[in-house]
Coordinates of C-alpha atoms in Angstrom, one line a residue:
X25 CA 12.8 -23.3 7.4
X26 CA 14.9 -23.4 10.4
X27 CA 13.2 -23.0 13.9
X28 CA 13.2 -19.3 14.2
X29 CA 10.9 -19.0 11.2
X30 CA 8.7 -21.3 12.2
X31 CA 8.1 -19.4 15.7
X32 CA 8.5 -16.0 13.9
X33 CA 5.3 -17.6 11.5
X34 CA 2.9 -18.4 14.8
X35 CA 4.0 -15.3 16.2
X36 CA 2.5 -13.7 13.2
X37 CA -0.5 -15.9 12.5
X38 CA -1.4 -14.9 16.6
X39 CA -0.7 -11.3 16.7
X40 CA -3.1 -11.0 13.3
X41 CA -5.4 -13.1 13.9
X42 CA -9.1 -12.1 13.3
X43 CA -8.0 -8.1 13.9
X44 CA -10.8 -7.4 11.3
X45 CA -14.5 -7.4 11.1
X46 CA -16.5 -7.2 7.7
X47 CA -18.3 -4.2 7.2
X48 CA -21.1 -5.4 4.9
X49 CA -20.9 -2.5 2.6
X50 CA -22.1 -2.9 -1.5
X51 CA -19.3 -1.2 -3.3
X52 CA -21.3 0.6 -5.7
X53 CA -20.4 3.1 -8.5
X54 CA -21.7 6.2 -6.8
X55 CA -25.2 6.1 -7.9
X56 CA -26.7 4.0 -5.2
X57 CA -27.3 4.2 -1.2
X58 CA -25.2 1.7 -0.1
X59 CA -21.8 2.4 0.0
X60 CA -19.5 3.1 -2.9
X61 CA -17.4 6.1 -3.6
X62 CA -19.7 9.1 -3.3
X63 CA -19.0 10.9 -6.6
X64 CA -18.8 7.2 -8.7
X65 CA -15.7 5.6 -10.2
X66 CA -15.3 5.9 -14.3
X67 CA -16.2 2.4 -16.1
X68 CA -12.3 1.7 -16.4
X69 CA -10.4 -0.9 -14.9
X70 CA -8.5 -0.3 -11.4
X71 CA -4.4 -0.3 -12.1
X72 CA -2.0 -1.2 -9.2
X73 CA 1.2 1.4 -10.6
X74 CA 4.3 0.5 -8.5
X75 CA 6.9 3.6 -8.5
X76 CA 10.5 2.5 -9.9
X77 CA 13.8 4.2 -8.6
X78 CA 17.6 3.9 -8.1
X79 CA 19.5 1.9 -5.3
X80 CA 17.4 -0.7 -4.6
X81 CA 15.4 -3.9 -5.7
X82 CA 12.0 -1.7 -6.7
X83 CA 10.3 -4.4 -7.8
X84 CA 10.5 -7.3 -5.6
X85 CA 7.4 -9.4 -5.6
X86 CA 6.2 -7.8 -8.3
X87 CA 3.5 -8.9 -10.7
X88 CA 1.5 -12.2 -11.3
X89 CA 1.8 -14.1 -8.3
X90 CA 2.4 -11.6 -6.3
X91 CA 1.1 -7.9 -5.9
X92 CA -1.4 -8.8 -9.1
X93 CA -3.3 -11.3 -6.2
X94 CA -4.5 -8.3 -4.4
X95 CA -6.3 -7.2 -7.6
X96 CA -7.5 -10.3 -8.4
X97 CA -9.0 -9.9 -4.7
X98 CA -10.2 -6.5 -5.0
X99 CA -12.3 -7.6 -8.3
X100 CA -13.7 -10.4 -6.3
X101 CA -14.9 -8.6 -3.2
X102 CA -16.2 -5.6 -5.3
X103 CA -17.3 -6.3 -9.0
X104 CA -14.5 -3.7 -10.3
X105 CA -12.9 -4.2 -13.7
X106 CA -9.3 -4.7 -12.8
X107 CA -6.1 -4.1 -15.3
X108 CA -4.9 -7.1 -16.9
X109 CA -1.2 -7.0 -14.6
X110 CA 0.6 -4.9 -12.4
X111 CA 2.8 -1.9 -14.0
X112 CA 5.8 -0.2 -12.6
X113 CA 6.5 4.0 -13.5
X114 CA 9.7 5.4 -12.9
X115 CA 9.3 8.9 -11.1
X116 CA 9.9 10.9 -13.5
X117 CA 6.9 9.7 -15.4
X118 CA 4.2 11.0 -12.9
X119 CA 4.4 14.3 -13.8
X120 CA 2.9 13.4 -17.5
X121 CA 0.0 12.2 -16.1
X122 CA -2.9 14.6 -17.2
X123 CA -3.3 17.2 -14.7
X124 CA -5.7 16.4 -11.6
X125 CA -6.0 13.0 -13.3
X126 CA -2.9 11.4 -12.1
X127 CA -3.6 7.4 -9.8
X128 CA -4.7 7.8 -6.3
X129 CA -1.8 6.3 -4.7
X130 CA 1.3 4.7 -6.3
X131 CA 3.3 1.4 -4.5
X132 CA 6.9 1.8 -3.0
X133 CA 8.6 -1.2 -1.4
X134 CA 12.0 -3.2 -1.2
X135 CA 14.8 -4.1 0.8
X136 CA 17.5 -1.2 0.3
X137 CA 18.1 2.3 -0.6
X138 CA 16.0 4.8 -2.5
X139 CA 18.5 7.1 -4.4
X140 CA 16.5 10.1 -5.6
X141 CA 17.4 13.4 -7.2
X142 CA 16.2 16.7 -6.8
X143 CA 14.1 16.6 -9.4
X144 CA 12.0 13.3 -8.3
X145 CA 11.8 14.3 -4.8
X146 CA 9.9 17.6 -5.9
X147 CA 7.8 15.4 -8.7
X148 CA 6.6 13.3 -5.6
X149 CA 6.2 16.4 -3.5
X150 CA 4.1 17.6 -6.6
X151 CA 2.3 14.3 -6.9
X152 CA 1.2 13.9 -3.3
X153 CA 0.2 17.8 -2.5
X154 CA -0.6 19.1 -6.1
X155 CA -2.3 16.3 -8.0
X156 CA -3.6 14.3 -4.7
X157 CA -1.9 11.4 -4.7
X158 CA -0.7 9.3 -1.7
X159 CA 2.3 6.9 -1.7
X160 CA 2.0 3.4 -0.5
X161 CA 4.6 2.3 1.2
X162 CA 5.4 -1.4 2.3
X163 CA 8.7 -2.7 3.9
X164 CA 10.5 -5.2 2.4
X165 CA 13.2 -5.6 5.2
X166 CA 16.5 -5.0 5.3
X167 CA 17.5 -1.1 5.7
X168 CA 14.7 -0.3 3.4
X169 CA 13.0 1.5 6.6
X170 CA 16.1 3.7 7.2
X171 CA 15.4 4.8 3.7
X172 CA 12.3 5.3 3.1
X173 CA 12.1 8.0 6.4
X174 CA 15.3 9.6 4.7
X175 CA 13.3 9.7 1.3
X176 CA 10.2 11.5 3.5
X177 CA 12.2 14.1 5.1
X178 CA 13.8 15.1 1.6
X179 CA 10.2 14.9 -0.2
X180 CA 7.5 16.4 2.8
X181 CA 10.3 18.8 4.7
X182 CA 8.6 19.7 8.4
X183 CA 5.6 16.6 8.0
X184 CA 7.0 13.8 10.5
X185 CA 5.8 10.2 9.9
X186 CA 2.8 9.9 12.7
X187 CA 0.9 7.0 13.9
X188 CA -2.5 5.9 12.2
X189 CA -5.0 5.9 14.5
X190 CA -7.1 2.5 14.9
X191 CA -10.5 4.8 14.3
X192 CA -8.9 6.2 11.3
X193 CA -11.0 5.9 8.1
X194 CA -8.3 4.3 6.2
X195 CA -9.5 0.9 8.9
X196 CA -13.1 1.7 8.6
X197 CA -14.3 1.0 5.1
X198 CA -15.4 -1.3 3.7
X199 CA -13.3 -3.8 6.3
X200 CA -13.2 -2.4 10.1
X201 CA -9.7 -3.5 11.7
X202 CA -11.0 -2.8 15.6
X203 CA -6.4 -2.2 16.4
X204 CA -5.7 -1.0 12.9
X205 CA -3.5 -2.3 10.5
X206 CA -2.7 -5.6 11.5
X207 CA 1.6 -6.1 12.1
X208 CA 2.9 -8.9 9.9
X209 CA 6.4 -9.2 9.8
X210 CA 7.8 -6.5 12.3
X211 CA 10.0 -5.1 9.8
X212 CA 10.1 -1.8 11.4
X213 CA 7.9 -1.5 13.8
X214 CA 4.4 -2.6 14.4
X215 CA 2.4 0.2 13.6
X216 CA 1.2 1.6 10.1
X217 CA 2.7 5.2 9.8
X218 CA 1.8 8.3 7.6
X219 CA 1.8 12.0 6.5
X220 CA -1.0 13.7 6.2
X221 CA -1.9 17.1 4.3
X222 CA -4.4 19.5 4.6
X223 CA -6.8 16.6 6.3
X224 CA -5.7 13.6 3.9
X225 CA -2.8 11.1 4.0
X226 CA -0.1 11.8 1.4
X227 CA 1.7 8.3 3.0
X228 CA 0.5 5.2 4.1
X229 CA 3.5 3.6 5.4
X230 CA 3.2 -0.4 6.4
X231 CA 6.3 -1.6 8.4
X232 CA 5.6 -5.4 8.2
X233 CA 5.9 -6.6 4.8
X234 CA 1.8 -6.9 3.3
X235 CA 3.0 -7.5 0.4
X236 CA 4.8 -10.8 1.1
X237 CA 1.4 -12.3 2.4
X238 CA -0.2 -11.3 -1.0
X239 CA 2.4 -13.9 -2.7
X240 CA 1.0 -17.0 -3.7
X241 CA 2.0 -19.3 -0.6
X242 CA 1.6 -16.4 1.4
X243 CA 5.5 -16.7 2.5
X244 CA 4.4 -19.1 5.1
X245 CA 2.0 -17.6 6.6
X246 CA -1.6 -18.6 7.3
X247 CA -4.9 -17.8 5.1
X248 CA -6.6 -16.2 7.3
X249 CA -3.5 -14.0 7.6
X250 CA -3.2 -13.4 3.8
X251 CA -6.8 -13.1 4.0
X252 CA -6.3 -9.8 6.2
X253 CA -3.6 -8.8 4.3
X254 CA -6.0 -8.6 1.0
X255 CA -8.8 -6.8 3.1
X256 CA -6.2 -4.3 4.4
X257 CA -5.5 -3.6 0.9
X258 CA -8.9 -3.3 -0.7
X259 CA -9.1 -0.4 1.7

């Protein structure tokens, strides 16, 4: 490390430090009173589906090690039976997901370009306001910002990127993060982003790199910002 990543690291582990309070919440199956998804979760394990495309490096810190820690964390903190690895999809494949049963949200990051053609920007489009499913998007660095809000206005034409507020419900269950998501890395900005539709975010949109704290060694930085990294993303 030379010294500007060591002061870029204490800047981080500052700015995020303790931006999260628990919210003591049993993560039920729907057929209890105390917390839980209202209308239950099948008896199948939970899948983290990262979305493959053209132009860039789509699966950087992918996989054991890596993005597979925050399942490992989300099995821990809830009981949840969790897939046995991360997966990837290339676009095109969403659309053979049964109808209305297609993942809740699917994982976009990297460092460059997203090339997409006409027919993938209209399968997300049909992913996200058809089937209800919401992209997850995390910056990588590099340009991949510029990209991704090129990708957005191709895919939700007319819905601008908007800030998430800190009382959003996307910071409220079942960890409360008081200032919302906390920054990280400062990739491209330092406040999560999205789209919403008809009431419900289509994108979640993290500027600051969560996934490189989910890394084993965190990429530097501290537990207790992993930690808040891994909380963020059970949410």
């Amino acid at each position: 490390m030379n010294i500007d990543d060591v002061v870029t690291l204490k800047e981080l582990e500052e700015e995020t430090r303790d931006t999260y309070e628990a919210n003591h919440m049993a993560m039920g199956a729907g057929k209890g009173k105390k917390g839980g998804w209202p209308n239950g979760i099948e008896d199948s394990a939970i899948r983290f589906i990262r979305l493959k495309y053209r132009g860039g490096d789509w699966d950087q810190d992918m996989g054991k090690g890596s993005d597979y820690n925050l399942l490992i964390k989300f099995h821990e903190w809830t009981g949840f039976k969790i897939a046995r690895d991360t997966e990837h999809r290339e676009i095109q494949r969403l659309k053979f997901f049964p109808k209305k049963r297609s993942p809740p949200f699917v994982f976009l990051t990297g460092m460059r370009g997203i090339n997409l053609s006409e027919s993938e920007v209209k399968i997300l489009r049909d992913y996200c306001l058809k089937e209800g499913g919401m992209l997850f998007i995390d910056n990588g660095g590099g340009y991949f910002g510029s990209s991704v809000r090129q990708m957005l206005r191709r895919v939700f034409p007319g819905k601008p990127l908007v800030d998430i507020s800190n009382d959003d419900e996307i910071f409220q269950r079942p960890y409360v993060f008081p200032d919302g998501a906390p920054p990280f890395w400062h990739h491209d900005g330092s406040r999560a982003l999205g789209i919403r539709d008809e009431g419900r975010w289509v994108v979640f949109y993290h500027p600051g790199d969560i996934n490189d704290a989910w890394k084993d060694g965190h990429s530097g930085a501290t537990a207790e910002v992993a930690d808040q990294a891994y909380k963020l993303g059970v949410n």
